[in-house]
Amino acid sequence: MTDKPESETKAANAMWGGRFAAGPDAIMEAINASIGFDQRLHAQDIAGSRAHAAMLAAQGIIASSDAEAIRKGLLTVLSEIEAGGFAFSTALEDIHMNVEARLKEVIGEPAGRLHTARSRNDQVATDFRLWVREQADAAVAGITALQRALLAQAEAGADWVMPGFTHLQTAQPVTWGHHMMAYVEMLGRDAGRFRDARTRMNECPLGAAALAGTSFPIDRHATAAALGFDRPMANSLDAVADRDFALEFLSAASICAMHLSRFAEELVIWSSAQFRFVRLSDRFSTGSSIMPQKRNPDAAELLRAKIGRILGATVALFTVMKGLPLAYSKDMQEDKEQVFDAADSLMLSLAAMTGMVQDMTANREVLRAAASSGFSTATDLADWLVRALGLPFREAHHVTGSLVALAEGKGCDLPELTLAEMQAAHPGITQEVYSVLGVDNSVRSRQSYGGTAPDQVRAQVARWKEMLA
């Protein structure tokens, strides 16, 4: 084959664009290198290498003196990275090769023995698992902090009456504490998902090598134990090919972010001038550049949007993995940026929501007034007709509906109807009916387990305080 004319080479280079004027070699280096993002795995990579070197020495695969030199050298490299003085090289592609190259500069020939009986395939799988495991623990801690903030709000407002909504229409009175506890329950499930995912991911890929294991007499149980895993993964193909642990983390993060987004939406609505249910602190609000009266709930709005990034990362990684044959393919290099970004977004969202909940102030008077509007005790009236008069619920529903229509026509609420007006709808109604129509009476009556009655709310607060202790 003859060389291309210089004019053709220049034309080809121009097609790659100015950034890659050097041609295909620069393109390949740029697309192949992951050091720009996987340097975040440096601590996990060095921890895995230290465990691997110690095991190799214990098994007589390398000399103890070499293992000791590797151990000290890796600690030197770690300190350099953490001090910010490490020069990462794109030419060395990834964190694994960057660390190993620097280790060779620090300790010389023994560094070449570190990669005995392993591959970058099992190395990166181990590093990534260690990192995601830490993030699962961090997510649980962040969730717990938010739950504690919600518990404080719930305990303070266990008997504060507010409207409960369905379809964003006033439905029945509930308590502020009950509403806060709903999110405590949701977040409890979120924490459970992260814990479950952590349990499943706590198996060690190290020692699977490229895909088939190794002929060296390694002790995979020793390296698994040294890195805090429950056991080594039982199939070497699965060990290097699996990214279920990252997908589970992203799935749990997406559900958690969805819960946070729902609460953020409520805070946006509640803090509006039309609702005035809550006041967010200045720490989590901003002003307008043109309208001096505005207090914008920007933190809640930004948090509401984070689900897009996190769910997007989840879909992206599912898409990367869905068509890959066993075992490792370079496509899997695209796993980390998605997870890194989602984890960062989730932790920021949890911290922001915790701050907002800790700082926000409920407007009790406005909440109470809103709870008393919209015929919110209509269900209490229907229940009373069933309980006191023995009406079938459907008949009680009809009688109540006629009384709501009457009150609506008069421009008043149900408790403001006279007894005579009540009896016109059903003659069996007595003065006792007024005992169930006030919002305080309504919430106190909801004593079923998990109901909105203040006593029930306080019991749930106590239960969760004990669980989170």
XYZ file of C-alpha atoms in Angstrom, residues 12 16 28 51 61 72 103 106 112-113 134 174 177 187 206 223 246-247 314 326 338 367 416 441 444 447-448 453:
28
model
C -8.593 13.827 6.648
C -11.662 15.312 12.595
C -8.091 7.153 19.878
C -4.672 -6.437 49.453
C 3.812 -16.037 44.637
C 5.141 1.365 51.076
C 4.795 3.011 41.642
C 9.018 5.115 43.316
C 6.237 -5.047 37.936
C 5.239 -7.967 40.171
C -19.191 3.494 49.993
C -54.706 15.750 58.410
C -46.892 15.683 61.676
C -37.205 7.481 52.878
C -10.586 -9.633 42.509
C -8.390 -10.602 49.428
C -24.169 -0.077 39.797
C -27.590 -0.494 38.206
C -29.904 4.959 35.163
C -19.799 -11.895 28.221
C -23.054 8.043 34.998
C -52.716 25.649 57.492
C -72.348 26.520 59.850
C -62.420 16.474 66.028
C -58.528 13.146 66.562
C -57.176 6.566 65.415
C -56.662 3.593 63.096
C -54.639 11.338 64.859
